[in-house]
Amino acid sequence: MNKASQFSDEPTRVAHLMKHFLSGQSGSILSSDDQPEIRLTIGADQKDDCAVYEMRAPVALVVGSDYVRGPKFMLYELGLLSNFDLGYYVVAANVSDVAAMGAMPIGILTVVRYPNDLDDDGFHELMAGIHQAATDFGTLNVGGDIGQAERIILSATALGICEVGKVLTRRGAHEGDLLCVTGSCGILGAAVAYFPKQDEKGWKLESSLERALLQSWQKPQARVAEGQLLASKPFATSCQDTSDGLKATIEQIGEASHVGFEVFEDSVPLDPAVEAVAELMGVEPLALAMSASADFHLTFTIPQVDSEVCREAFDSMSLNFHIIGRATSHDQGIRSIGPDGAERSLPGVAWKHQKNDISTLVTDVSPKS
Amino acid sequence: MNKASQFSDEPTRVAHLMKHFLSGQSGSILSSDDQPEIRLTIGADQKDDCAVYEMRAPVALVVGSDYVRGPKFMLYELGLLSNFDLGYYVVAANVSDVAAMGAMPIGILTVVRYPNDLDDDGFHELMAGIHQAATDFGTLNVGGDIGQAERIILSATALGICEVGKVLTRRGAHEGDLLCVTGSCGILGAAVAYFPKQDEKGWKLESSLERALLQSWQKPQARVAEGQLLASKPFATSCQDTSDGLKATIEQIGEASHVGFEVFEDSVPLDPAVEAVAELMGVEPLALAMSASADFHLTFTIPQVDSEVCREAFDSMSLNFHIIGRATSHDQGIRSIGPDGAERSLPGVAWKHQKNDISTLVTDVSPKS
């Protein structure tokens, strides 16, 4: 027998269902010992018009906003993602943008609107996902907007701080710099290509791979430690997160930095789940790894001379990255270099915001010849 | 003959339709001469992952996010508000929260998602409204998120700065303090009570009043100057904007400050358009002025001893406020004091976020006895 659903009004939800997520945050010191003091003097627990930070600077404040489709995620519509997962995702997506600038997150503001048929348990799950993600990324949900709408609407703003002059941008890559990525990409896109077509196509991957595909959407990790490491050292010349897909990210860094790139096909890390889905789809694994996928890895460039010291710095923090290419002159464009030295355009389909559905993009990838 | 509609993709819209709104903002100094330097080093024109501010502090950073119903505004659905108006409104609503803390706005991040049937002209209007509001409030639209959705979705985050220790909160009012408001409230609620029922009820106000009702939604003004004035002087003990309606605002300040209030009915300023709509509805003008209405006036408290110096400070900047009541002990609650000294509960219906539609609330106001 199901427990009867409760539908409390907004003041009750704020007062009772969210209170334990927010209490005690005002007064928190958010910076570490060696940084200028950042104190959250008014947090969400104070229920004022805004959150307030006191900053003993100078400091670079980094701030970005992302809406996420949330309830329109195909895997949510299929019942494979929970409200908790949506809450987690909206935070990860926003913190990722701050991480890509090399900043330390100091807070997130979340817009959570929900329909009348989202009961108290569903609402609590959503807020719990937000809280868990904020906690995992070492930050706080300091406010935002809660209220009613005709469906779940999720958006957020992440704030971070960085030492002045050390913010990582997309525009500093030079010819000869090495192109790097913090991990294998494309798994979120692969999940969207796999699950909705599974029944129609009779696809059945082994359960460990299915779990990996699903987990990619459940707790996507913003690369906060990697971003901060890159900002703290002098070697990264550009950085961007891969939330538009790896190919699109490489193109955008190239455009912003006015360089081209050659990508060494053999060096691009491939996730086994991406390889398995690519095989089912009859497409090249590299193409799927490059295509639209809301991964939150970091793509960055470093001068070749710094590659060893960068590797040592990553190793010392048990972090990893892969060198997957090299910056060239801008007029050479973005090229893919095969193991035999053969050149071609970089495969994969970049995320086009204009289209609504990752799966249509991924299936645009041309079949293996 | 209508001009054929164009539907450019998102990169085209960003590159061509928004460019003139954003260009040149990076490098702007946002603080005035007597304040710590705040420089927007990376603005929306750089198209990076985030906006970046360099802050020579110490400084209090004030930040809040509001979603607005936008396309679900009844007057938009009736064709009385344009896309420009929606864009203007989302900025005003967010800047208002920063103004209520006494901060100077330093930027706004806007989330603008739109359906496939919003053509380039409609999109441009929306962005023009955002740009105009940011300009009117002395700030910049420094980034956010543009993209597709199944309908227009509008949300924003406003950032502001204030001198450390001078932020205005809701929680400092003391017994005996005077209760003040920067202008007459309720006109946005009155507009929503009037226009949708006009045909059904055969209502026809004179055109200057109709215009006033409509204009209240078209260019709502965040009270930035008033907020900064109050923060710069030592006299305001609490402050909040009236976006939930005046009655709700008074209740919330009372709750946060642990005081009660007596409201002097004769002193509450009434807009002629609110009076006219109240008459048509058969309700008390005071009740309509107190009820749910997304006005952006500021309600604040000052010690009685400071009322003259506060008046002089406002006068010197050609600003105005009205003293409408006095803080009492908390256990006296919120009371309304009539011209004859008779006491009653404060009339009006507070905004409940749980209900979707201001008009149902406003029409909940009990008829005049």
GROMACS .gro file of C-alpha atoms in nm, chain A residues 7-11 13 42 45-69 72 94 96-98 100-101 106 109-111 113-114 116 142-151 153 155-159 164-165 167-171 239-241 243 256 351-356, chain B residues 7-11 13 42 45-69 72 94 96-98 100-101 106 109-111 113-114 116 142-151 153 155-159 164-165 167-171 239-241 243 256 351-356:
model
  160
    7PHE     CA    1   0.115   1.845  -0.087
    8SER     CA    2   0.224   2.116   0.154
    9ASP     CA    3   0.218   2.479   0.048
   10GLU     CA    4   0.538   2.664  -0.026
   11PRO     CA    5   0.590   2.827   0.315
   13ARG     CA    6   0.798   2.327   0.237
   42ILE     CA    7   2.356   3.603   0.514
   45ASP     CA    8   1.871   3.021   0.645
   46GLN     CA    9   1.808   3.392   0.699
   47LYS     CA   10   1.533   3.405   0.434
   48ASP     CA   11   1.617   3.760   0.330
   49ASP     CA   12   1.591   3.914  -0.018
   50CYS     CA   13   1.942   3.801  -0.115
   51ALA     CA   14   2.247   3.612   0.008
   52VAL     CA   15   2.537   3.829   0.124
   53TYR     CA   16   2.909   3.754   0.120
   54GLU     CA   17   3.175   3.966   0.285
   55MET     CA   18   3.494   3.960   0.087
   56ARG     CA   19   3.835   4.062   0.219
   57ALA     CA   20   3.983   4.082  -0.124
   58PRO     CA   21   4.128   4.152  -0.382
   59VAL     CA   22   3.959   3.858  -0.544
   60ALA     CA   23   3.827   3.752  -0.883
   61LEU     CA   24   3.458   3.664  -0.859
   62VAL     CA   25   3.344   3.409  -1.117
   63VAL     CA   26   2.972   3.371  -1.184
   64GLY     CA   27   2.764   3.177  -1.435
   65SER     CA   28   2.402   3.060  -1.482
   66ASP     CA   29   2.273   2.748  -1.651
   67TYR     CA   30   1.920   2.629  -1.705
   68VAL     CA   31   1.889   2.253  -1.740
   69ARG     CA   32   1.614   2.069  -1.920
   72LYS     CA   33   1.272   1.701  -2.023
   94ASN     CA   34   2.660   2.510  -1.282
   96SER     CA   35   3.128   2.289  -1.372
   97ASP     CA   36   3.131   2.634  -1.535
   98VAL     CA   37   3.299   2.782  -1.229
  100ALA     CA   38   3.632   2.554  -1.584
  101MET     CA   39   3.749   2.904  -1.489
  106ILE     CA   40   3.156   2.964  -0.286
  109LEU     CA   41   2.160   2.985  -0.608
  110THR     CA   42   1.892   2.748  -0.731
  111VAL     CA   43   1.562   2.815  -0.905
  113ARG     CA   44   0.971   2.558  -0.966
  114TYR     CA   45   0.739   2.261  -0.951
  116ASN     CA   46   0.098   2.088  -0.827
  142VAL     CA   47   2.268   2.989  -0.049
  143GLY     CA   48   1.930   3.083  -0.193
  144GLY     CA   49   1.730   3.125  -0.510
  145ASP     CA   50   1.365   3.084  -0.584
  146ILE     CA   51   1.115   2.814  -0.487
  147GLY     CA   52   0.761   2.811  -0.613
  148GLN     CA   53   0.493   2.676  -0.833
  149ALA     CA   54   0.493   2.637  -1.211
  150GLU     CA   55   0.322   2.409  -1.459
  151ARG     CA   56   0.616   2.169  -1.459
  153ILE     CA   57   1.181   2.412  -1.396
  155SER     CA   58   1.805   2.667  -1.319
  156ALA     CA   59   2.096   2.781  -1.109
  157THR     CA   60   2.378   3.026  -1.070
  158ALA     CA   61   2.718   2.925  -0.936
  159LEU     CA   62   2.962   3.165  -0.774
  164VAL     CA   63   4.313   3.790  -0.934
  165GLY     CA   64   4.485   3.729  -1.266
  167VAL     CA   65   4.124   3.288  -1.396
  168LEU     CA   66   4.134   3.031  -1.678
  169THR     CA   67   3.973   3.145  -2.002
  170ARG     CA   68   3.918   2.990  -2.343
  171ARG     CA   69   4.138   3.233  -2.523
  239CYS     CA   70   4.034   2.576  -2.026
  240GLN     CA   71   3.668   2.493  -2.088
  241ASP     CA   72   3.430   2.225  -1.967
  243SER     CA   73   2.934   2.014  -2.149
  256ALA     CA   74   3.846   3.179  -2.891
  351TRP     CA   75   2.581   1.993  -2.963
  352LYS     CA   76   2.349   2.233  -3.137
  353HIS     CA   77   2.136   2.409  -2.885
  354GLN     CA   78   1.871   2.458  -3.146
  355LYS     CA   79   1.781   2.091  -3.148
  356ASN     CA   80   1.608   1.960  -2.843
  376PHE     CA   81   1.407   3.176  -3.716
  377SER     CA   82   1.784   3.182  -3.681
  378ASP     CA   83   1.962   2.918  -3.477
  379GLU     CA   84   2.108   2.998  -3.138
  380PRO     CA   85   2.468   3.072  -3.247
  382ARG     CA   86   2.110   3.486  -3.253
  411ILE     CA   87   3.522   3.909  -1.854
  414ASP     CA   88   3.104   3.974  -2.496
  415GLN     CA   89   3.386   3.726  -2.428
  416LYS     CA   90   3.154   3.424  -2.448
  417ASP     CA   91   3.349   3.228  -2.187
  418ASP     CA   92   3.211   2.980  -1.932
  419CYS     CA   93   3.140   3.254  -1.676
  420ALA     CA   94   3.159   3.627  -1.616
  421VAL     CA   95   3.450   3.745  -1.403
  422TYR     CA   96   3.473   4.048  -1.174
  423GLU     CA   97   3.789   4.171  -1.008
  424MET     CA   98   3.711   4.318  -0.670
  425ARG     CA   99   3.939   4.547  -0.470
  426ALA     CA  100   3.757   4.501  -0.149
  427PRO     CA  101   3.661   4.470   0.138
  428VAL     CA  102   3.314   4.458  -0.003
  429ALA     CA  103   2.979   4.293   0.068
  430LEU     CA  104   2.857   4.098  -0.234
  431VAL     CA  105   2.478   4.070  -0.256
  432VAL     CA  106   2.325   3.810  -0.485
  433GLY     CA  107   1.974   3.680  -0.551
  434SER     CA  108   1.784   3.482  -0.815
  435ASP     CA  109   1.423   3.512  -0.923
  436TYR     CA  110   1.228   3.318  -1.180
  437VAL     CA  111   0.935   3.510  -1.327
  438ARG     CA  112   0.624   3.358  -1.478
  441LYS     CA  113   0.226   3.301  -1.795
  463ASN     CA  114   1.592   4.071  -0.978
  465SER     CA  115   1.476   4.493  -0.688
  466ASP     CA  116   1.605   4.224  -0.450
  467VAL     CA  117   1.953   4.372  -0.465
  469ALA     CA  118   1.623   4.599  -0.107
  470MET     CA  119   1.956   4.507   0.053
  475ILE     CA  120   2.697   4.535  -1.068
  478LEU     CA  121   2.280   3.704  -1.546
  479THR     CA  122   1.972   3.611  -1.748
  480VAL     CA  123   1.830   3.274  -1.842
  482ARG     CA  124   1.483   2.993  -2.310
  483TYR     CA  125   1.237   3.016  -2.595
  485ASN     CA  126   1.066   2.724  -3.178
  511VAL     CA  127   2.688   3.997  -1.811
  512GLY     CA  128   2.583   3.649  -1.918
  513GLY     CA  129   2.353   3.360  -1.846
  514ASP     CA  130   2.195   3.101  -2.067
  515ILE     CA  131   2.021   3.128  -2.404
  516GLY     CA  132   1.855   2.834  -2.571
  517GLN     CA  133   1.554   2.642  -2.673
  518ALA     CA  134   1.266   2.517  -2.457
  519GLU     CA  135   0.901   2.436  -2.511
  520ARG     CA  136   0.798   2.785  -2.404
  522ILE     CA  137   1.131   3.057  -1.961
  524SER     CA  138   1.494   3.368  -1.479
  525ALA     CA  139   1.780   3.586  -1.365
  526THR     CA  140   2.038   3.649  -1.098
  527ALA     CA  141   2.132   3.998  -0.985
  528LEU     CA  142   2.462   4.087  -0.824
  533VAL     CA  143   3.074   4.586   0.449
  534GLY     CA  144   2.839   4.611   0.746
  536VAL     CA  145   2.368   4.574   0.403
  537LEU     CA  146   1.998   4.624   0.482
  538THR     CA  147   1.821   4.315   0.614
  539ARG     CA  148   1.466   4.234   0.724
  540ARG     CA  149   1.559   4.169   1.081
  608CYS     CA  150   1.420   4.690   0.448
  609GLN     CA  151   1.242   4.460   0.200
  610ASP     CA  152   1.087   4.505  -0.140
  612SER     CA  153   0.710   4.216  -0.453
  625ALA     CA  154   1.208   3.852   1.082
  720TRP     CA  155   0.063   3.661  -0.209
  721LYS     CA  156   0.068   3.286  -0.167
  722HIS     CA  157   0.318   3.134  -0.402
  723GLN     CA  158   0.118   2.817  -0.403
  724LYS     CA  159  -0.159   2.975  -0.608
  725ASN     CA  160  -0.081   3.052  -0.964
   0.00000   0.00000   0.00000
